[in-house]
Tab-separated table of C-alpha atoms in Angstrom:
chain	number	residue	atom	x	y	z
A	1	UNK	CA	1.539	4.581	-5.536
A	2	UNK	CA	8.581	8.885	-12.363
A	3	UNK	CA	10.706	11.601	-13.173
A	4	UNK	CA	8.686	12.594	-16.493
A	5	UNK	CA	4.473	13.452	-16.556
A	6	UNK	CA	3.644	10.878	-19.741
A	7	UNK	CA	3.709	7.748	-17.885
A	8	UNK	CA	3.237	6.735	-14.365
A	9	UNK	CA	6.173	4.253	-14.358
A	10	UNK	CA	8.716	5.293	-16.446
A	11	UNK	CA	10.070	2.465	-19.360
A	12	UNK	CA	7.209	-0.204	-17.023
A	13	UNK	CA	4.948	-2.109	-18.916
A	14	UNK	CA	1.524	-1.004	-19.667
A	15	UNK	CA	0.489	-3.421	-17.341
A	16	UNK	CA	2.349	-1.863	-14.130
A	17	UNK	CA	0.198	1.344	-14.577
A	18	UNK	CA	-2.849	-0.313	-15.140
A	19	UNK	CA	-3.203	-1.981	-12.466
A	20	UNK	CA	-1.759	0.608	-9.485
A	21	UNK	CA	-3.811	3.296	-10.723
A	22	UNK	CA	-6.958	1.351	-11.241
A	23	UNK	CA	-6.664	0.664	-7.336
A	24	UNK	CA	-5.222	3.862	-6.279
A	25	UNK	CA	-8.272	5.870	-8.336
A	26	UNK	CA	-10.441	2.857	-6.322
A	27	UNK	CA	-9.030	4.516	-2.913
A	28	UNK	CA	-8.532	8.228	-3.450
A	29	UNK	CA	-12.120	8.515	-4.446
A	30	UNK	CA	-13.160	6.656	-1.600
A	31	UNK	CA	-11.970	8.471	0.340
A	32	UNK	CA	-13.514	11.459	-0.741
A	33	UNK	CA	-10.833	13.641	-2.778
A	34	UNK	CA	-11.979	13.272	-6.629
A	35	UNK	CA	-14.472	10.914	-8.441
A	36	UNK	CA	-12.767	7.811	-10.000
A	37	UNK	CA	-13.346	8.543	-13.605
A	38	UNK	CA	-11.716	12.318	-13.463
A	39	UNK	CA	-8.564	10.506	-11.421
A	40	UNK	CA	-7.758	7.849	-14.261
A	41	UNK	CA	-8.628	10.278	-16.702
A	42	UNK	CA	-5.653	12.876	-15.277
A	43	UNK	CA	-3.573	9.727	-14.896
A	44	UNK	CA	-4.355	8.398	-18.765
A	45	UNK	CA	-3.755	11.896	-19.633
A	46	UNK	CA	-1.397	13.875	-17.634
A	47	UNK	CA	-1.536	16.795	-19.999
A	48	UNK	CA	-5.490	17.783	-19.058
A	49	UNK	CA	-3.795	19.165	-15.547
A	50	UNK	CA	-3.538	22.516	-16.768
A	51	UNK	CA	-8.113	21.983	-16.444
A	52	UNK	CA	-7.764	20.114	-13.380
A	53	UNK	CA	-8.120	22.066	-10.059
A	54	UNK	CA	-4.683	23.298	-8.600
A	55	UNK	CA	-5.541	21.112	-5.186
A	56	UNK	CA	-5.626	17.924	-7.245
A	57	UNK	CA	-2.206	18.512	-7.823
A	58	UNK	CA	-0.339	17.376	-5.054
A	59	UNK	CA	-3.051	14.571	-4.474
A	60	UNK	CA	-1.944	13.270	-7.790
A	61	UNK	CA	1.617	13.714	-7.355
A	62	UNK	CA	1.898	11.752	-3.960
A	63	UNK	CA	-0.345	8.812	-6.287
A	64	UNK	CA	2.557	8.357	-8.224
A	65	UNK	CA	5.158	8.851	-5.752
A	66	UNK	CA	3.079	6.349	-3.745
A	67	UNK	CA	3.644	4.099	-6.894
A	68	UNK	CA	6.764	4.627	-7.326
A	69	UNK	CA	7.429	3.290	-3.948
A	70	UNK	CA	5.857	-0.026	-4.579
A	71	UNK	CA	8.006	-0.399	-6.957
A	72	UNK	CA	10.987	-0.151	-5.406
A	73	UNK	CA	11.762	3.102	-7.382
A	74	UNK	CA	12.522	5.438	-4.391
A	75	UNK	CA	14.613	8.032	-5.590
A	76	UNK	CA	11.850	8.500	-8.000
A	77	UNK	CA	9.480	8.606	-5.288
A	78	UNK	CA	11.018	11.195	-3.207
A	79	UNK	CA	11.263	13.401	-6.644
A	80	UNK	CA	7.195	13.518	-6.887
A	81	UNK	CA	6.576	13.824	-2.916
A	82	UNK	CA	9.154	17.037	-3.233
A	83	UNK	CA	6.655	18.125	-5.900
A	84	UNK	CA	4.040	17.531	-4.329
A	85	UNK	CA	4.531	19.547	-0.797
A	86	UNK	CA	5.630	22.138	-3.597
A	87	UNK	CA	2.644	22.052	-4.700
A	88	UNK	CA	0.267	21.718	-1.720
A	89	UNK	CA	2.128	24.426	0.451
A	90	UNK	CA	2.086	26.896	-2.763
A	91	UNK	CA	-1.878	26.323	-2.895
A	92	UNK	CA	-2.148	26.376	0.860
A	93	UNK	CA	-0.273	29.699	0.436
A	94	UNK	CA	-3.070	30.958	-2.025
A	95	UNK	CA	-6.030	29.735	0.098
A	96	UNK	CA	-5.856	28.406	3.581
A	97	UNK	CA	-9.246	26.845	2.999
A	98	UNK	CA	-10.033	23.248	3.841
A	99	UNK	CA	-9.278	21.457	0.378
A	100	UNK	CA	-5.710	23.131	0.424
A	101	UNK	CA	-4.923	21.927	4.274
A	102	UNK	CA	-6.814	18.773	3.533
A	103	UNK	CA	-4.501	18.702	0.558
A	104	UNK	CA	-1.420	18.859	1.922
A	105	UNK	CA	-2.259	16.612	4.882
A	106	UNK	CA	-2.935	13.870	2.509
A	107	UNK	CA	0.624	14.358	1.030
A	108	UNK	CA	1.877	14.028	4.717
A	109	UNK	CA	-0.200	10.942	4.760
A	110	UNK	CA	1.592	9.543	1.754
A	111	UNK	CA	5.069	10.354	2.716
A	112	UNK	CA	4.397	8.505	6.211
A	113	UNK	CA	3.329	5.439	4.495
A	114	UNK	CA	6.628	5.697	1.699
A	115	UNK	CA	8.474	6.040	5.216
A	116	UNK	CA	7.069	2.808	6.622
A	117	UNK	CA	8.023	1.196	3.251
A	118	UNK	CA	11.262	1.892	4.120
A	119	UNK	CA	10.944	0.745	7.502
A	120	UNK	CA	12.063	3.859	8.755
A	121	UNK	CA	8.840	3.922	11.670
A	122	UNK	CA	9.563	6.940	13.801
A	123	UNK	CA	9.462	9.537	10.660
A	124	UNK	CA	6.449	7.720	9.657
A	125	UNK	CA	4.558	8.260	13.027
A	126	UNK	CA	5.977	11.910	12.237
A	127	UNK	CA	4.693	12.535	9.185
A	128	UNK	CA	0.867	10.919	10.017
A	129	UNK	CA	1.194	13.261	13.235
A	130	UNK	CA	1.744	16.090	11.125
A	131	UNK	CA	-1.343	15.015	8.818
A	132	UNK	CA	-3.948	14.890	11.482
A	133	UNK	CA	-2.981	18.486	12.812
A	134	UNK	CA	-3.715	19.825	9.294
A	135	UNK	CA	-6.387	17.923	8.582
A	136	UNK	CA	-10.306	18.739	8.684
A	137	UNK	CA	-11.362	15.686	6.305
A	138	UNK	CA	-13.968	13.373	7.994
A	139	UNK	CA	-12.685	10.659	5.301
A	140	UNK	CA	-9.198	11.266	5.488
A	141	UNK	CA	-8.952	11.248	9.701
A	142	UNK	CA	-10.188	7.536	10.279
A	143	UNK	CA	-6.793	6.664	7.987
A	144	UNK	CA	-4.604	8.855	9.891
A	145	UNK	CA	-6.168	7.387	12.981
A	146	UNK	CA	-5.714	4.256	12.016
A	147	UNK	CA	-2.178	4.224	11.078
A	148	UNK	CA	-1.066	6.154	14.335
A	149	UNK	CA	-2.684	3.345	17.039
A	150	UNK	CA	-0.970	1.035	13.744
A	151	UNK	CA	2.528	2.801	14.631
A	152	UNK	CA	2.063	2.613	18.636
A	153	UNK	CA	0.999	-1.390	18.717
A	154	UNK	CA	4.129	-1.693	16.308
A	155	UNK	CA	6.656	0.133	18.576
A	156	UNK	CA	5.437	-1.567	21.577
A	157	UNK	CA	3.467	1.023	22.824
A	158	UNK	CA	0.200	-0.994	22.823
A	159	UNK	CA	-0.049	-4.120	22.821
A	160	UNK	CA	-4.083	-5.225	22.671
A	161	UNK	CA	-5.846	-4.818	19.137
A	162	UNK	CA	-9.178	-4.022	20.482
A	163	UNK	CA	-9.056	-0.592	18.845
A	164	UNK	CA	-7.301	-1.292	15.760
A	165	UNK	CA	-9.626	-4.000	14.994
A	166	UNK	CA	-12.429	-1.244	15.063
A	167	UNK	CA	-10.829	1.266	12.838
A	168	UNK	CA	-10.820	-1.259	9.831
A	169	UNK	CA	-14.131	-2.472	10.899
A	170	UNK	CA	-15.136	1.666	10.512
A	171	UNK	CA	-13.272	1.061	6.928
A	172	UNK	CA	-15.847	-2.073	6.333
A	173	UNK	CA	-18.834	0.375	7.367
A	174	UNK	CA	-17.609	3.270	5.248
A	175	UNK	CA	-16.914	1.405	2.059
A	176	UNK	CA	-13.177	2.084	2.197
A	177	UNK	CA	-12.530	-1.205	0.459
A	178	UNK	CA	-8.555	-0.803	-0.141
A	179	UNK	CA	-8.069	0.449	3.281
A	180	UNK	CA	-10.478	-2.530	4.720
A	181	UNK	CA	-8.184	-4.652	2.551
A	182	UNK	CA	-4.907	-3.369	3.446
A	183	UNK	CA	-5.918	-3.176	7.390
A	184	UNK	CA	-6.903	-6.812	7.477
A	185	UNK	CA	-3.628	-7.924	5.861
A	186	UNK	CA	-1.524	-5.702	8.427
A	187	UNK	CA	-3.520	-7.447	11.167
A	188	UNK	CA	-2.887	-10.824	9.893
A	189	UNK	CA	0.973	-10.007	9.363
A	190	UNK	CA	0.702	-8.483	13.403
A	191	UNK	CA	-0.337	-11.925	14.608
A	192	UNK	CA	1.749	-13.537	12.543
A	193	UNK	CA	4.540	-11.897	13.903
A	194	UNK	CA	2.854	-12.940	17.225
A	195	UNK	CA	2.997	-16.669	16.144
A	196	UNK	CA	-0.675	-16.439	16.507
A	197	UNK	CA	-0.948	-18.300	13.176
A	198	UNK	CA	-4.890	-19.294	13.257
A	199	UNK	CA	-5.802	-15.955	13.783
A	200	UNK	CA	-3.195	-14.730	10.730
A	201	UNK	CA	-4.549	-17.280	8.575
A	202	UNK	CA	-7.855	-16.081	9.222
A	203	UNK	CA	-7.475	-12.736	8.604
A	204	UNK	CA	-5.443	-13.405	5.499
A	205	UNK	CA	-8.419	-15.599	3.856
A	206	UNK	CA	-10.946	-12.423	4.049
A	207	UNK	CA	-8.204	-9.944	2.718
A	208	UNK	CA	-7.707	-12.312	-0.050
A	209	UNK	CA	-11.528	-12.783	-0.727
A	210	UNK	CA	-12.042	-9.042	-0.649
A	211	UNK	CA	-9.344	-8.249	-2.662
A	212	UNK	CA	-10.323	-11.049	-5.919
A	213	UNK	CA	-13.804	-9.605	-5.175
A	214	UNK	CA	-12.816	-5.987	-5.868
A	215	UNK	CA	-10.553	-7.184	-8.617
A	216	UNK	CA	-7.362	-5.390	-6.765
A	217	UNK	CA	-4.768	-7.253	-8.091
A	218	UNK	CA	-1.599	-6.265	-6.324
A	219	UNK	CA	-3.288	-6.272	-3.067
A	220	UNK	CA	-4.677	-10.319	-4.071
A	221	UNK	CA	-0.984	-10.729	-4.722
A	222	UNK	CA	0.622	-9.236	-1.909
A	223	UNK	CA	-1.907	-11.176	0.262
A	224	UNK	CA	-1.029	-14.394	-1.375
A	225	UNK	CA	2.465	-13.826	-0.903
A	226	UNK	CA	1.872	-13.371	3.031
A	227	UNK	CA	0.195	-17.063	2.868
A	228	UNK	CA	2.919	-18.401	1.327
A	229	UNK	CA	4.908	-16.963	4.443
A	230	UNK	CA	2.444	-18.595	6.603
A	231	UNK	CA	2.184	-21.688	5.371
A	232	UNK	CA	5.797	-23.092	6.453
A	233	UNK	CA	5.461	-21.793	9.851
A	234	UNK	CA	2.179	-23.980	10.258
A	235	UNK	CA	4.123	-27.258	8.906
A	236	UNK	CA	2.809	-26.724	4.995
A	237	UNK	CA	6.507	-26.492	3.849
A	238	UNK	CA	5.294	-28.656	-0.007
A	239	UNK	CA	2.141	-26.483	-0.124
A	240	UNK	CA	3.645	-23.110	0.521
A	241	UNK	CA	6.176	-24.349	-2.580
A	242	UNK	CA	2.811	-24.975	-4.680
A	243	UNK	CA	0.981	-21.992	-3.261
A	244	UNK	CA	3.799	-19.571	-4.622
A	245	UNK	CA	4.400	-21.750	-8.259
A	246	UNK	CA	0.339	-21.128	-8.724
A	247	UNK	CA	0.556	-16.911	-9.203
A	248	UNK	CA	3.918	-15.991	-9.332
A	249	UNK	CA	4.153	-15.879	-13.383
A	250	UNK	CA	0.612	-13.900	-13.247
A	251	UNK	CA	2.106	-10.952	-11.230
A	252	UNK	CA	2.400	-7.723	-12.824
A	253	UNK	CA	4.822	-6.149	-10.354
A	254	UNK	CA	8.374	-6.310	-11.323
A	255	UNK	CA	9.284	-5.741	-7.199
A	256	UNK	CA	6.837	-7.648	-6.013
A	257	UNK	CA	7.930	-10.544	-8.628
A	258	UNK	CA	11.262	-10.185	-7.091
A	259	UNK	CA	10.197	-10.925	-3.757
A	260	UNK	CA	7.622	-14.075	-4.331
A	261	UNK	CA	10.404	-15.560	-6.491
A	262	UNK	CA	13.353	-15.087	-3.568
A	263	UNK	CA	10.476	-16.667	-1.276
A	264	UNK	CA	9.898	-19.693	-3.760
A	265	UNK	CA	13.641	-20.157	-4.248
A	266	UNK	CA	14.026	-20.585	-0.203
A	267	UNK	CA	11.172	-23.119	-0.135
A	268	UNK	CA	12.955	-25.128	-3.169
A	269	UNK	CA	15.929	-24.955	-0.920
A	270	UNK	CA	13.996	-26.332	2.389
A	271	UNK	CA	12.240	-29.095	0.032
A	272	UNK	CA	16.172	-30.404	-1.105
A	273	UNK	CA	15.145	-29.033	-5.024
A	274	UNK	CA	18.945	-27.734	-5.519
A	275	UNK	CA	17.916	-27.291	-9.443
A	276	UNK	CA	14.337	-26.042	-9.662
A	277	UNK	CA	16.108	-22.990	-7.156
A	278	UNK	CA	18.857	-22.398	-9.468
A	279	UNK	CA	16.776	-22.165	-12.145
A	280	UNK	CA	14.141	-20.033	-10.734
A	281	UNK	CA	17.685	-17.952	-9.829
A	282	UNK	CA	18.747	-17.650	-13.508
């Protein structure tokens, strides 16, 4: 998931931070790097760092480049992952022991998934290739495994699912509940992109289920907002219209916001409701 160390999002509502770092703590300490509670407190309280272990550095920094990111803020972004391979390659300097490498692979991790934010997929494959030679994390490979066969069916490489589909069910075994969230989403949006709309739909509906059930609230919405892209394509064109009107005014994400609104306006558009888009619009 700023270019000062007081607030995670610079000038963002309180709301913003609370709810990116109360699902980025969720999946950093799932995956094995720091317990939950010492996470939120370093976030809450950026000025304890100077106690905090010098490896949690970086980890922390790519957390709020990674946030940064989903917000659309990625100058920002790029500021904090510069800090944080500062960081990780000044520790790994220190110690080449495995929290250092493990450190610094995660940051690689990070940077490939900022990358395929921007949609920029071949130095995203780089960057995860680079984390799995410097990683020795149990925890942290089934990620980096997963988004390289991720990068390969994207790019054409691969076309059957077989073994993606087993990766996030090894994220459903291993409690990684974000990344079993975020894997079934990126599944549904592959067959959607297949036209395999059942199958999208289906995948979609447990994401969506997991996410309310974990309380993630930008993943429920980002889900929700991939419905609403599904729904025209299976004839739904009123519902989608309703689907969208139902959460957009609950989302907390400024970018995000942005996006479900531009969605909404396009179905007012398609339904002939000239004013209700120009409003939304204004």
């Amino acid at each position: 998931m700023t270019d000062q160390s007081i607030s995670v999002v610079n000038g963002a509502p309180q709301g913003i931070e609370a709810f990116h770092t109360s699902e980025y703590t969720s999946f950093i300490s799932q995956i094995g790097f720091v317990h939950p509670g010492q996470m939120k407190v370093i976030f809450d309280s950026p000025h304890t760092l100077s106690d905090v272990d010098n490896a949690l550095h970086p980890i922390l920094l790519a957390g709020k480049a990674k946030i940064s990111s989903l917000e659309g803020r990625y100058h920002q972004a790029q500021n904090f992952f510069e800090d944080a391979f500062s960081q990780a390659r000044k520790a790994l300097k220190g110690n080449k022991g495995s929290p250092q490498r493990n450190g610094l692979a995660y940051v690689h991790y990070e940077y490939g998934a900022f990358f395929k934010h921007l949609y920029a997929q071949e130095n995203a494959t780089e960057q995860f290739r680079l984390a799995a030679v410097l990683n020795t994390s149990s925890k942290l490979k089934p990620l980096i495994d997963y988004q390289l066969e991720l990068a390969s069916i994207e790019n054409g490489d691969k076309t059957k699912l077989n073994r993606l589909e087993r990766l996030i069910d090894k994220f459903k075994v291993a409690d990684y509940q974000v990344m079993h969230i975020i894997g079934l989403q990126r599944l549904g949006i592959i067959h959607y992109d297949r036209r395999q709309y059942k199958e999208a739909a289906s995948c979609y509906k447990e994401a969506l289920y997991l996410a309310n059930k974990g309380d993630f609230q930008y993943l429920s919405w980002t889900i929700k907002n991939s419905i609403g892209l599904l729904l025209p394509k299976r004839g739904n064109f009123a519902e989608a219209v309703t689907h969208y009107e139902s959460f957009v005014d609950n989302i907390g994400s400024h970018y995000l916001k942005t996006l479900v609104m531009k969605n909404l306006a396009l179905g007012y558009r398609v339904m002939d409701k000239t004013q209700e888009a120009i409003e939304l619009s204004q």
